[in-house]
PDB file of C-alpha atoms in Angstrom:
ATOM      1  CA  MET A   1     -28.771  16.418   3.541  1.00 43.00           C
ATOM      2  CA  ALA A   2     -29.723  16.652   7.241  1.00 43.00           C
ATOM      3  CA  ALA A   3     -29.441  12.886   7.617  1.00 43.00           C
ATOM      4  CA  SER A   4     -26.063  12.930   5.854  1.00 43.00           C
ATOM      5  CA  ARG A   5     -24.749  15.595   8.218  1.00 47.00           C
ATOM      6  CA  LEU A   6     -25.966  13.622  11.211  1.00 44.00           C
ATOM      7  CA  TRP A   7     -24.206  10.486   9.966  1.00 42.00           C
ATOM      8  CA  ASN A   8     -20.920  12.363   9.445  1.00 47.00           C
ATOM      9  CA  ASN A   9     -21.128  14.003  12.877  1.00 45.00           C
ATOM     10  CA  TRP A  10     -21.905  10.604  14.416  1.00 40.00           C
ATOM     11  CA  HIS A  11     -18.611   9.143  13.217  1.00 44.00           C
ATOM     12  CA  SER A  12     -16.305  12.164  13.313  1.00 44.00           C
ATOM     13  CA  ASP A  13     -17.210  13.203  16.866  1.00 43.00           C
ATOM     14  CA  ASN A  14     -17.642   9.657  18.190  1.00 44.00           C
ATOM     15  CA  ASN A  15     -20.675  11.026  20.015  1.00 53.00           C
ATOM     16  CA  THR A  16     -23.205   8.374  19.136  1.00 52.00           C
ATOM     17  CA  CYS A  17     -25.707   9.062  21.868  1.00 55.00           C
ATOM     18  CA  ALA A  18     -25.857  12.745  20.952  1.00 52.00           C
ATOM     19  CA  ALA A  19     -26.507  11.839  17.311  1.00 52.00           C
ATOM     20  CA  ILE A  20     -29.300   9.474  18.290  1.00 50.00           C
ATOM     21  CA  SER A  21     -30.825  12.194  20.438  1.00 51.00           C
ATOM     22  CA  GLN A  22     -30.906  14.402  17.347  1.00 51.00           C
ATOM     23  CA  ILE A  23     -32.563  11.605  15.384  1.00 48.00           C
ATOM     24  CA  ARG A  24     -35.173  11.278  18.095  1.00 48.00           C
ATOM     25  CA  LEU A  25     -35.934  15.001  17.776  1.00 45.00           C
ATOM     26  CA  MET A  26     -36.281  14.611  14.010  1.00 46.00           C
ATOM     27  CA  ARG A  27     -38.880  11.893  14.586  1.00 44.00           C
ATOM     28  CA  ASP A  28     -41.306  14.602  15.748  1.00 44.00           C
ATOM     29  CA  THR A  29     -41.336  16.336  12.370  1.00 47.00           C
ATOM     30  CA  ASN A  30     -40.172  13.912   9.693  1.00 72.00           C
ATOM     31  CA  ARG A  31     -41.236  10.699   8.006  1.00 82.00           C
ATOM     32  CA  LEU A  32     -40.462   8.534  11.035  1.00 84.00           C
ATOM     33  CA  GLN A  33     -43.222  10.242  12.961  1.00 87.00           C
ATOM     34  CA  GLU A  34     -45.608   9.678  10.073  1.00 89.00           C
ATOM     35  CA  MET A  35     -44.717   5.995  10.152  1.00 90.00           C
ATOM     36  CA  GLU A  36     -45.324   5.763  13.893  1.00 89.00           C
ATOM     37  CA  VAL A  37     -48.680   7.497  13.640  1.00 91.00           C
ATOM     38  CA  PHE A  38     -49.710   5.343  10.669  1.00 92.00           C
ATOM     39  CA  LEU A  39     -48.899   2.185  12.639  1.00 91.00           C
ATOM     40  CA  ALA A  40     -50.926   3.547  15.548  1.00 90.00           C
ATOM     41  CA  VAL A  41     -53.920   3.906  13.211  1.00 91.00           C
ATOM     42  CA  VAL A  42     -53.405   0.363  11.909  1.00 91.00           C
ATOM     43  CA  ASP A  43     -53.081  -1.079  15.420  1.00 88.00           C
ATOM     44  CA  GLU A  44     -55.827   0.961  17.101  1.00 86.00           C
ATOM     45  CA  GLY A  45     -58.322   0.864  14.224  1.00 87.00           C
ATOM     46  CA  SER A  46     -59.393   4.516  14.275  1.00 88.00           C
ATOM     47  CA  PHE A  47     -58.048   8.047  14.192  1.00 89.00           C
ATOM     48  CA  SER A  48     -59.428   8.858  17.631  1.00 87.00           C
ATOM     49  CA  ALA A  49     -57.836   5.804  19.280  1.00 87.00           C
ATOM     50  CA  ALA A  50     -54.534   6.444  17.472  1.00 87.00           C
ATOM     51  CA  ALA A  51     -54.681  10.091  18.584  1.00 87.00           C
ATOM     52  CA  LEU A  52     -55.130   8.995  22.190  1.00 87.00           C
ATOM     53  CA  ALA A  53     -52.207   6.562  21.955  1.00 82.00           C
ATOM     54  CA  ARG A  54     -49.947   9.182  20.358  1.00 83.00           C
ATOM     55  CA  GLN A  55     -51.168  12.104  22.500  1.00 84.00           C
ATOM     56  CA  MET A  56     -52.445  13.985  19.453  1.00 87.00           C
ATOM     57  CA  THR A  57     -55.811  15.316  18.328  1.00 90.00           C
ATOM     58  CA  PRO A  58     -57.918  13.233  15.896  1.00 89.00           C
ATOM     59  CA  SER A  59     -57.773  16.076  13.373  1.00 90.00           C
ATOM     60  CA  GLY A  60     -53.966  16.143  13.695  1.00 90.00           C
ATOM     61  CA  VAL A  61     -53.805  12.418  12.955  1.00 90.00           C
ATOM     62  CA  SER A  62     -56.155  12.810   9.979  1.00 90.00           C
ATOM     63  CA  LYS A  63     -54.124  15.649   8.460  1.00 91.00           C
ATOM     64  CA  MET A  64     -50.854  13.742   8.905  1.00 91.00           C
ATOM     65  CA  MET A  65     -52.299  10.640   7.201  1.00 91.00           C
ATOM     66  CA  THR A  66     -53.552  12.770   4.329  1.00 91.00           C
ATOM     67  CA  ARG A  67     -50.100  14.296   3.853  1.00 90.00           C
ATOM     68  CA  LEU A  68     -48.523  10.831   3.998  1.00 91.00           C
ATOM     69  CA  GLU A  69     -50.808   9.446   1.290  1.00 91.00           C
ATOM     70  CA  GLN A  70     -50.261  12.519  -0.883  1.00 91.00           C
ATOM     71  CA  ARG A  71     -46.498  12.209  -0.577  1.00 88.00           C
ATOM     72  CA  LEU A  72     -46.548   8.482  -1.372  1.00 90.00           C
ATOM     73  CA  GLY A  73     -49.121   8.888  -4.114  1.00 91.00           C
ATOM     74  CA  VAL A  74     -51.112   5.875  -2.894  1.00 93.00           C
ATOM     75  CA  THR A  75     -54.214   5.178  -0.817  1.00 93.00           C
ATOM     76  CA  LEU A  76     -53.199   3.509   2.434  1.00 93.00           C
ATOM     77  CA  MET A  77     -56.627   3.421   4.074  1.00 92.00           C
ATOM     78  CA  ARG A  78     -60.287   3.859   3.183  1.00 91.00           C
ATOM     79  CA  ARG A  79     -62.335   5.877   5.623  1.00 84.00           C
ATOM     80  CA  THR A  80     -66.017   5.427   6.396  1.00 77.00           C
ATOM     81  CA  THR A  81     -68.128   6.965   9.132  1.00 68.00           C
ATOM     82  CA  ARG A  82     -67.780   3.782  11.211  1.00 72.00           C
ATOM     83  CA  LYS A  83     -64.330   2.336  10.588  1.00 81.00           C
ATOM     84  CA  ILE A  84     -61.053   2.522   8.719  1.00 88.00           C
ATOM     85  CA  HIS A  85     -60.109  -0.191   6.246  1.00 90.00           C
ATOM     86  CA  ILE A  86     -56.409  -0.639   5.485  1.00 92.00           C
ATOM     87  CA  THR A  87     -55.744  -1.274   1.793  1.00 93.00           C
ATOM     88  CA  ASP A  88     -53.350  -3.934   0.490  1.00 92.00           C
ATOM     89  CA  GLU A  89     -50.844  -1.173  -0.204  1.00 93.00           C
ATOM     90  CA  GLY A  90     -51.338   0.050   3.365  1.00 91.00           C
ATOM     91  CA  MET A  91     -50.663  -3.409   4.781  1.00 93.00           C
ATOM     92  CA  ASP A  92     -47.458  -3.685   2.722  1.00 93.00           C
ATOM     93  CA  PHE A  93     -46.372  -0.261   3.942  1.00 93.00           C
ATOM     94  CA  ALA A  94     -47.165  -1.226   7.546  1.00 92.00           C
ATOM     95  CA  ARG A  95     -44.937  -4.303   7.315  1.00 92.00           C
ATOM     96  CA  SER A  96     -42.055  -2.285   5.889  1.00 91.00           C
ATOM     97  CA  THR A  97     -42.573   0.460   8.457  1.00 90.00           C
ATOM     98  CA  ARG A  98     -42.417  -1.964  11.374  1.00 88.00           C
ATOM     99  CA  GLY A  99     -39.103  -3.282  10.054  1.00 88.00           C
ATOM    100  CA  ILE A 100     -37.641   0.217   9.760  1.00 86.00           C
ATOM    101  CA  LEU A 101     -38.649   1.234  13.290  1.00 83.00           C
ATOM    102  CA  ALA A 102     -37.458  -2.085  14.721  1.00 80.00           C
ATOM    103  CA  ALA A 103     -34.066  -1.583  13.039  1.00 81.00           C
ATOM    104  CA  LEU A 104     -33.773   1.900  14.534  1.00 77.00           C
ATOM    105  CA  ASP A 105     -34.635   0.596  18.005  1.00 69.00           C
ATOM    106  CA  GLN A 106     -32.005  -2.143  17.614  1.00 66.00           C
ATOM    107  CA  ALA A 107     -29.396   0.441  16.566  1.00 67.00           C
ATOM    108  CA  GLU A 108     -30.175   2.489  19.677  1.00 62.00           C
ATOM    109  CA  ARG A 109     -29.816  -0.566  21.910  1.00 57.00           C
ATOM    110  CA  GLU A 110     -26.501  -1.541  20.347  1.00 57.00           C
ATOM    111  CA  VAL A 111     -24.870   1.844  20.956  1.00 58.00           C
ATOM    112  CA  GLY A 112     -26.117   2.055  24.502  1.00 52.00           C
ATOM    113  CA  CYS A 113     -28.900   4.635  24.361  1.00 54.00           C
ATOM    114  CA  GLY A 114     -31.620   2.037  24.696  1.00 61.00           C
ATOM    115  CA  PRO A 115     -32.250  -0.815  27.137  1.00 75.00           C
ATOM    116  CA  VAL A 116     -29.377  -2.736  28.702  1.00 87.00           C
ATOM    117  CA  ALA A 117     -29.105  -5.647  26.261  1.00 88.00           C
ATOM    118  CA  GLY A 118     -26.518  -7.761  24.479  1.00 90.00           C
ATOM    119  CA  THR A 119     -23.335  -9.575  25.503  1.00 93.00           C
ATOM    120  CA  VAL A 120     -20.659  -8.235  27.841  1.00 95.00           C
ATOM    121  CA  ARG A 121     -17.346 -10.114  27.644  1.00 94.00           C
ATOM    122  CA  ILE A 122     -15.349 -10.028  30.878  1.00 95.00           C
ATOM    123  CA  ALA A 123     -11.746 -11.191  31.275  1.00 93.00           C
ATOM    124  CA  SER A 124     -11.228 -12.347  34.849  1.00 94.00           C
ATOM    125  CA  SER A 125      -9.167 -14.648  37.019  1.00 92.00           C
ATOM    126  CA  SER A 126     -10.829 -17.850  38.104  1.00 94.00           C
ATOM    127  CA  ALA A 127     -10.525 -16.715  41.732  1.00 94.00           C
ATOM    128  CA  TYR A 128     -12.480 -13.505  41.207  1.00 96.00           C
ATOM    129  CA  ALA A 129     -15.029 -15.163  38.922  1.00 96.00           C
ATOM    130  CA  ASN A 130     -15.738 -18.006  41.355  1.00 96.00           C
ATOM    131  CA  HIS A 131     -15.666 -16.223  44.686  1.00 96.00           C
ATOM    132  CA  ILE A 132     -16.824 -12.666  43.914  1.00 96.00           C
ATOM    133  CA  LEU A 133     -18.551 -12.498  40.536  1.00 97.00           C
ATOM    134  CA  ALA A 134     -20.582 -15.722  40.606  1.00 97.00           C
ATOM    135  CA  PRO A 135     -22.543 -14.825  43.789  1.00 96.00           C
ATOM    136  CA  ILE A 136     -23.476 -11.310  42.580  1.00 97.00           C
ATOM    137  CA  LEU A 137     -24.280 -12.166  38.959  1.00 97.00           C
ATOM    138  CA  PRO A 138     -27.869 -13.458  39.435  1.00 97.00           C
ATOM    139  CA  GLU A 139     -28.984 -10.101  40.809  1.00 96.00           C
ATOM    140  CA  LEU A 140     -27.721  -8.351  37.680  1.00 96.00           C
ATOM    141  CA  LEU A 141     -29.205 -10.902  35.270  1.00 96.00           C
ATOM    142  CA  ARG A 142     -32.614 -10.752  36.952  1.00 95.00           C
ATOM    143  CA  GLN A 143     -32.641  -6.972  36.702  1.00 94.00           C
ATOM    144  CA  TYR A 144     -31.661  -6.969  33.007  1.00 94.00           C
ATOM    145  CA  PRO A 145     -33.188 -10.037  31.286  1.00 93.00           C
ATOM    146  CA  GLU A 146     -31.744  -9.076  27.874  1.00 92.00           C
ATOM    147  CA  LEU A 147     -28.174  -8.924  29.207  1.00 94.00           C
ATOM    148  CA  GLU A 148     -25.735 -11.778  28.537  1.00 95.00           C
ATOM    149  CA  VAL A 149     -22.309 -12.287  30.156  1.00 96.00           C
ATOM    150  CA  GLU A 150     -19.386 -14.191  28.675  1.00 95.00           C
ATOM    151  CA  LEU A 151     -16.408 -14.894  30.945  1.00 95.00           C
ATOM    152  CA  VAL A 152     -12.863 -15.271  29.608  1.00 91.00           C
ATOM    153  CA  ILE A 153     -11.000 -16.972  32.453  1.00 91.00           C
ATOM    154  CA  GLY A 154      -7.252 -16.722  33.081  1.00 84.00           C
ATOM    155  CA  ASP A 155      -4.754 -15.056  35.402  1.00 74.00           C
ATOM    156  CA  GLY A 156      -2.640 -13.686  32.559  1.00 69.00           C
ATOM    157  CA  LEU A 157      -3.064 -10.240  31.029  1.00 66.00           C
ATOM    158  CA  VAL A 158      -5.443  -9.930  28.096  1.00 66.00           C
ATOM    159  CA  ASP A 159      -4.909  -7.606  25.141  1.00 61.00           C
ATOM    160  CA  MET A 160      -8.208  -5.744  25.320  1.00 63.00           C
ATOM    161  CA  GLY A 161      -7.438  -3.799  22.172  1.00 57.00           C
ATOM    162  CA  GLY A 162      -6.783  -6.952  20.150  1.00 60.00           C
ATOM    163  CA  GLN A 163      -9.576  -9.186  21.465  1.00 69.00           C
ATOM    164  CA  PRO A 164     -13.358  -8.729  21.745  1.00 81.00           C
ATOM    165  CA  ILE A 165     -13.172  -8.032  25.500  1.00 88.00           C
ATOM    166  CA  ASP A 166     -15.386  -5.292  26.966  1.00 91.00           C
ATOM    167  CA  LEU A 167     -13.792  -5.108  30.406  1.00 92.00           C
ATOM    168  CA  ALA A 168     -11.299  -6.952  32.584  1.00 92.00           C
ATOM    169  CA  VAL A 169     -10.758  -7.531  36.290  1.00 94.00           C
ATOM    170  CA  ARG A 170      -7.094  -7.119  37.147  1.00 91.00           C
ATOM    171  CA  ALA A 171      -5.118  -7.523  40.356  1.00 89.00           C
ATOM    172  CA  GLY A 172      -1.937  -5.713  41.289  1.00 85.00           C
ATOM    173  CA  PRO A 173      -0.303  -2.581  39.870  1.00 80.00           C
ATOM    174  CA  LEU A 174      -1.704  -1.308  36.595  1.00 78.00           C
ATOM    175  CA  PRO A 175       0.605  -0.604  33.652  1.00 70.00           C
ATOM    176  CA  ASN A 176       0.569   2.832  32.072  1.00 62.00           C
ATOM    177  CA  SER A 177      -1.822   2.547  29.161  1.00 65.00           C
ATOM    178  CA  ALA A 178      -4.975   3.930  27.580  1.00 65.00           C
ATOM    179  CA  MET A 179      -7.095   1.815  29.917  1.00 77.00           C
ATOM    180  CA  LYS A 180      -9.460   3.406  32.411  1.00 86.00           C
ATOM    181  CA  ALA A 181      -9.813   1.801  35.835  1.00 90.00           C
ATOM    182  CA  ARG A 182     -12.315   1.672  38.710  1.00 92.00           C
ATOM    183  CA  SER A 183     -11.311   0.263  42.070  1.00 94.00           C
ATOM    184  CA  LEU A 184     -12.730  -3.037  43.313  1.00 95.00           C
ATOM    185  CA  GLY A 185     -11.044  -2.711  46.691  1.00 95.00           C
ATOM    186  CA  ILE A 186      -7.900  -4.104  48.296  1.00 95.00           C
ATOM    187  CA  SER A 187      -7.449  -7.797  48.987  1.00 94.00           C
ATOM    188  CA  GLU A 188      -5.466  -9.104  51.935  1.00 94.00           C
ATOM    189  CA  VAL A 189      -2.917 -11.654  50.732  1.00 94.00           C
ATOM    190  CA  ILE A 190      -2.236 -14.207  53.451  1.00 94.00           C
ATOM    191  CA  THR A 191      -0.174 -17.380  53.829  1.00 94.00           C
ATOM    192  CA  VAL A 192      -2.145 -20.546  54.568  1.00 96.00           C
ATOM    193  CA  ARG A 193      -1.724 -24.295  54.795  1.00 96.00           C
ATOM    194  CA  ALA A 194      -3.877 -27.299  55.602  1.00 97.00           C
ATOM    195  CA  PRO A 195      -3.295 -29.131  58.904  1.00 96.00           C
ATOM    196  CA  GLY A 196      -0.704 -31.876  58.279  1.00 94.00           C
ATOM    197  CA  SER A 197       0.290 -30.389  54.924  1.00 94.00           C
ATOM    198  CA  LEU A 198       3.498 -31.268  53.086  1.00 93.00           C
ATOM    199  CA  GLU A 199       6.447 -28.963  53.592  1.00 91.00           C
ATOM    200  CA  GLY A 200       7.300 -26.507  50.856  1.00 90.00           C
ATOM    201  CA  SER A 201       5.508 -23.676  49.141  1.00 91.00           C
ATOM    202  CA  LEU A 202       3.122 -23.452  46.218  1.00 92.00           C
ATOM    203  CA  ALA A 203       3.684 -20.707  43.673  1.00 89.00           C
ATOM    204  CA  PHE A 204       2.663 -19.244  40.348  1.00 87.00           C
ATOM    205  CA  ALA A 205       4.235 -20.858  37.293  1.00 84.00           C
ATOM    206  CA  TYR A 206       4.811 -17.528  35.583  1.00 79.00           C
ATOM    207  CA  ALA A 207       6.408 -14.249  36.634  1.00 78.00           C
ATOM    208  CA  ARG A 208       3.971 -11.763  38.085  1.00 75.00           C
ATOM    209  CA  ARG A 209       4.672  -8.042  38.099  1.00 73.00           C
ATOM    210  CA  ASP A 210       3.992  -7.545  41.799  1.00 74.00           C
ATOM    211  CA  PRO A 211       6.955  -8.729  43.934  1.00 74.00           C
ATOM    212  CA  ILE A 212       4.606  -9.962  46.687  1.00 75.00           C
ATOM    213  CA  TRP A 213       4.095 -13.144  44.622  1.00 75.00           C
ATOM    214  CA  ARG A 214       7.749 -14.024  44.091  1.00 70.00           C
ATOM    215  CA  GLU A 215       8.524 -17.395  45.608  1.00 68.00           C
ATOM    216  CA  GLY A 216      11.550 -19.623  45.199  1.00 68.00           C
ATOM    217  CA  GLY A 217      12.084 -23.366  45.292  1.00 75.00           C
ATOM    218  CA  SER A 218       8.464 -24.371  44.857  1.00 85.00           C
ATOM    219  CA  ARG A 219       7.878 -28.040  44.022  1.00 87.00           C
ATOM    220  CA  VAL A 220       4.316 -27.408  42.752  1.00 91.00           C
ATOM    221  CA  ARG A 221       3.378 -24.448  40.582  1.00 90.00           C
ATOM    222  CA  ALA A 222       0.204 -23.374  38.755  1.00 91.00           C
ATOM    223  CA  THR A 223      -0.882 -20.609  36.420  1.00 87.00           C
ATOM    224  CA  ASP A 224      -4.085 -19.895  38.355  1.00 88.00           C
ATOM    225  CA  GLY A 225      -4.541 -18.561  41.900  1.00 90.00           C
ATOM    226  CA  ASN A 226      -7.729 -20.507  42.471  1.00 92.00           C
ATOM    227  CA  THR A 227      -5.866 -23.736  41.678  1.00 94.00           C
ATOM    228  CA  ILE A 228      -3.077 -22.810  44.091  1.00 94.00           C
ATOM    229  CA  ALA A 229      -5.690 -22.380  46.846  1.00 95.00           C
ATOM    230  CA  ALA A 230      -7.184 -25.791  46.009  1.00 95.00           C
ATOM    231  CA  LEU A 231      -3.728 -27.393  46.113  1.00 96.00           C
ATOM    232  CA  ALA A 232      -3.153 -25.905  49.560  1.00 96.00           C
ATOM    233  CA  LEU A 233      -6.552 -27.140  50.731  1.00 96.00           C
ATOM    234  CA  HIS A 234      -5.557 -30.715  49.881  1.00 96.00           C
ATOM    235  CA  GLY A 235      -2.251 -30.549  51.715  1.00 95.00           C
ATOM    236  CA  ASN A 236       0.194 -29.966  48.879  1.00 96.00           C
ATOM    237  CA  GLY A 237       2.081 -27.181  50.617  1.00 93.00           C
ATOM    238  CA  THR A 238       1.947 -23.624  51.914  1.00 94.00           C
ATOM    239  CA  ALA A 239       0.307 -21.037  49.682  1.00 93.00           C
ATOM    240  CA  ARG A 240       0.021 -17.279  49.518  1.00 92.00           C
ATOM    241  CA  VAL A 241      -3.562 -16.479  48.514  1.00 93.00           C
ATOM    242  CA  GLY A 242      -6.131 -13.712  48.604  1.00 94.00           C
ATOM    243  CA  HIS A 243      -8.179 -13.834  51.801  1.00 95.00           C
ATOM    244  CA  PHE A 244     -11.480 -13.701  49.862  1.00 95.00           C
ATOM    245  CA  ILE A 245     -10.586 -17.002  48.146  1.00 96.00           C
ATOM    246  CA  VAL A 246     -10.180 -19.031  51.352  1.00 96.00           C
ATOM    247  CA  ARG A 247     -12.491 -17.180  53.738  1.00 95.00           C
ATOM    248  CA  GLN A 248     -14.817 -20.153  54.221  1.00 94.00           C
ATOM    249  CA  GLU A 249     -12.015 -22.717  54.581  1.00 96.00           C
ATOM    250  CA  LEU A 250     -10.434 -20.618  57.341  1.00 96.00           C
ATOM    251  CA  VAL A 251     -13.745 -20.538  59.219  1.00 96.00           C
ATOM    252  CA  THR A 252     -14.184 -24.313  58.980  1.00 96.00           C
ATOM    253  CA  GLY A 253     -10.557 -25.038  59.914  1.00 96.00           C
ATOM    254  CA  GLN A 254      -9.723 -26.768  56.624  1.00 97.00           C
ATOM    255  CA  LEU A 255      -6.984 -24.169  56.194  1.00 96.00           C
ATOM    256  CA  GLU A 256      -5.063 -22.194  58.795  1.00 96.00           C
ATOM    257  CA  ARG A 257      -2.941 -19.096  58.636  1.00 95.00           C
ATOM    258  CA  VAL A 258       0.767 -19.728  58.967  1.00 94.00           C
ATOM    259  CA  ALA A 259       2.001 -18.232  62.235  1.00 92.00           C
ATOM    260  CA  GLY A 260       4.479 -15.390  61.817  1.00 90.00           C
ATOM    261  CA  SER A 261       3.746 -14.850  58.106  1.00 90.00           C
ATOM    262  CA  ARG A 262       3.182 -11.294  57.038  1.00 88.00           C
ATOM    263  CA  THR A 263      -0.003 -10.007  55.428  1.00 87.00           C
ATOM    264  CA  VAL A 264       0.382  -7.957  52.260  1.00 91.00           C
ATOM    265  CA  ARG A 265      -2.241  -6.175  50.186  1.00 92.00           C
ATOM    266  CA  GLU A 266      -3.187  -6.247  46.527  1.00 91.00           C
ATOM    267  CA  GLU A 267      -5.427  -3.813  44.696  1.00 92.00           C
ATOM    268  CA  PHE A 268      -8.153  -5.003  42.328  1.00 94.00           C
ATOM    269  CA  HIS A 269      -9.570  -2.948  39.455  1.00 93.00           C
ATOM    270  CA  VAL A 270     -12.094  -3.280  36.695  1.00 95.00           C
ATOM    271  CA  VAL A 271     -10.470  -1.841  33.569  1.00 91.00           C
ATOM    272  CA  TYR A 272     -11.861  -0.844  30.182  1.00 90.00           C
ATOM    273  CA  LEU A 273     -10.972   1.118  27.074  1.00 83.00           C
ATOM    274  CA  GLY A 274     -12.499   4.451  26.139  1.00 73.00           C
ATOM    275  CA  LYS A 275     -14.374   7.184  27.970  1.00 72.00           C
ATOM    276  CA  ALA A 276     -16.991   6.145  30.511  1.00 67.00           C
ATOM    277  CA  ALA A 277     -19.581   8.497  28.990  1.00 63.00           C
ATOM    278  CA  ALA A 278     -19.262   6.786  25.593  1.00 72.00           C
ATOM    279  CA  LEU A 279     -19.528   3.191  26.814  1.00 83.00           C
ATOM    280  CA  PRO A 280     -22.552   1.140  25.736  1.00 86.00           C
ATOM    281  CA  ALA A 281     -25.187   0.842  28.459  1.00 87.00           C
ATOM    282  CA  ARG A 282     -24.597  -2.911  28.721  1.00 91.00           C
ATOM    283  CA  VAL A 283     -20.922  -2.336  29.602  1.00 91.00           C
ATOM    284  CA  SER A 284     -21.347   0.672  31.907  1.00 91.00           C
ATOM    285  CA  THR A 285     -24.112  -1.156  33.794  1.00 93.00           C
ATOM    286  CA  VAL A 286     -21.872  -4.162  34.476  1.00 96.00           C
ATOM    287  CA  ILE A 287     -19.011  -1.902  35.574  1.00 95.00           C
ATOM    288  CA  GLU A 288     -21.234  -0.092  38.080  1.00 94.00           C
ATOM    289  CA  HIS A 289     -22.497  -3.424  39.411  1.00 96.00           C
ATOM    290  CA  LEU A 290     -18.941  -4.666  39.965  1.00 96.00           C
ATOM    291  CA  VAL A 291     -17.851  -1.427  41.612  1.00 95.00           C
ATOM    292  CA  HIS A 292     -20.741  -1.459  44.068  1.00 95.00           C
ATOM    293  CA  ARG A 293     -21.256  -5.200  44.644  1.00 96.00           C
ATOM    294  CA  GLY A 294     -18.056  -6.889  43.490  1.00 96.00           C
ATOM    295  CA  ARG A 295     -15.424  -5.562  45.860  1.00 96.00           C
ATOM    296  CA  VAL A 296     -12.826  -8.000  47.181  1.00 94.00           C
ATOM    297  CA  ASP A 297     -12.674  -6.419  50.647  1.00 90.00           C
ATOM    298  CA  ARG A 298     -16.287  -6.912  51.759  1.00 80.00           C
TER     299      ARG A 298
END
């Protein structure tokens, strides 16, 4: 009955971590603790060594093993003055027990109360992914070796509720929605061209919400800001781009700012669905990394 109530509370309150905390408390008094202590005896080879590993007394371990055998109605181990011999039934029980505890640990990891592990799917523009995310990703992956990142690249908006996307990096004004947002800073949007470039402007091939991107009469258009910057670099025309995309090319002189053009600003955010406190650890960890290391105005 207690387990049933926990399961119902888990789903009705959407408070998974709290439910798992309750399960962890139950492990001190219920069958899960007996399983853990039994495996300690199997692995350590004696009650005294198992007691040391579990921070119990040898007599406490002995009494718990006696209760376990009485409840199961089977002999799990034979005791002599020198050693403990695990019976065939005990070995079968040990294998099953390891599977049960491993499944519980996996469940805890999946809901975010365990280690940072699993795949985080990020929707991002090519510009942000190439110039901001790529350089800071190795640090995160080294720190969390069980973490995997999958990038969904595109400048268009992604339906986070209808696709398996954990978070998205978005530029410009945010629509009113159920999404939560954390700032990634403000990007300077500048106008650049390559020395000797063709006349005319480069522009986006689709309508963007922010009026700062509205251009007219463009001979070359693209659906990706990173591609527009590359087109400008090769002399195809004048382009309005985020400063962080062309920072290096401005230093080397491959691109130059157009004299008299005005600088505008564009906000970047990492957005996600749901409450921050209920996010899996894998997702919240990536968000914090982006907020602290992935700003566009560094």
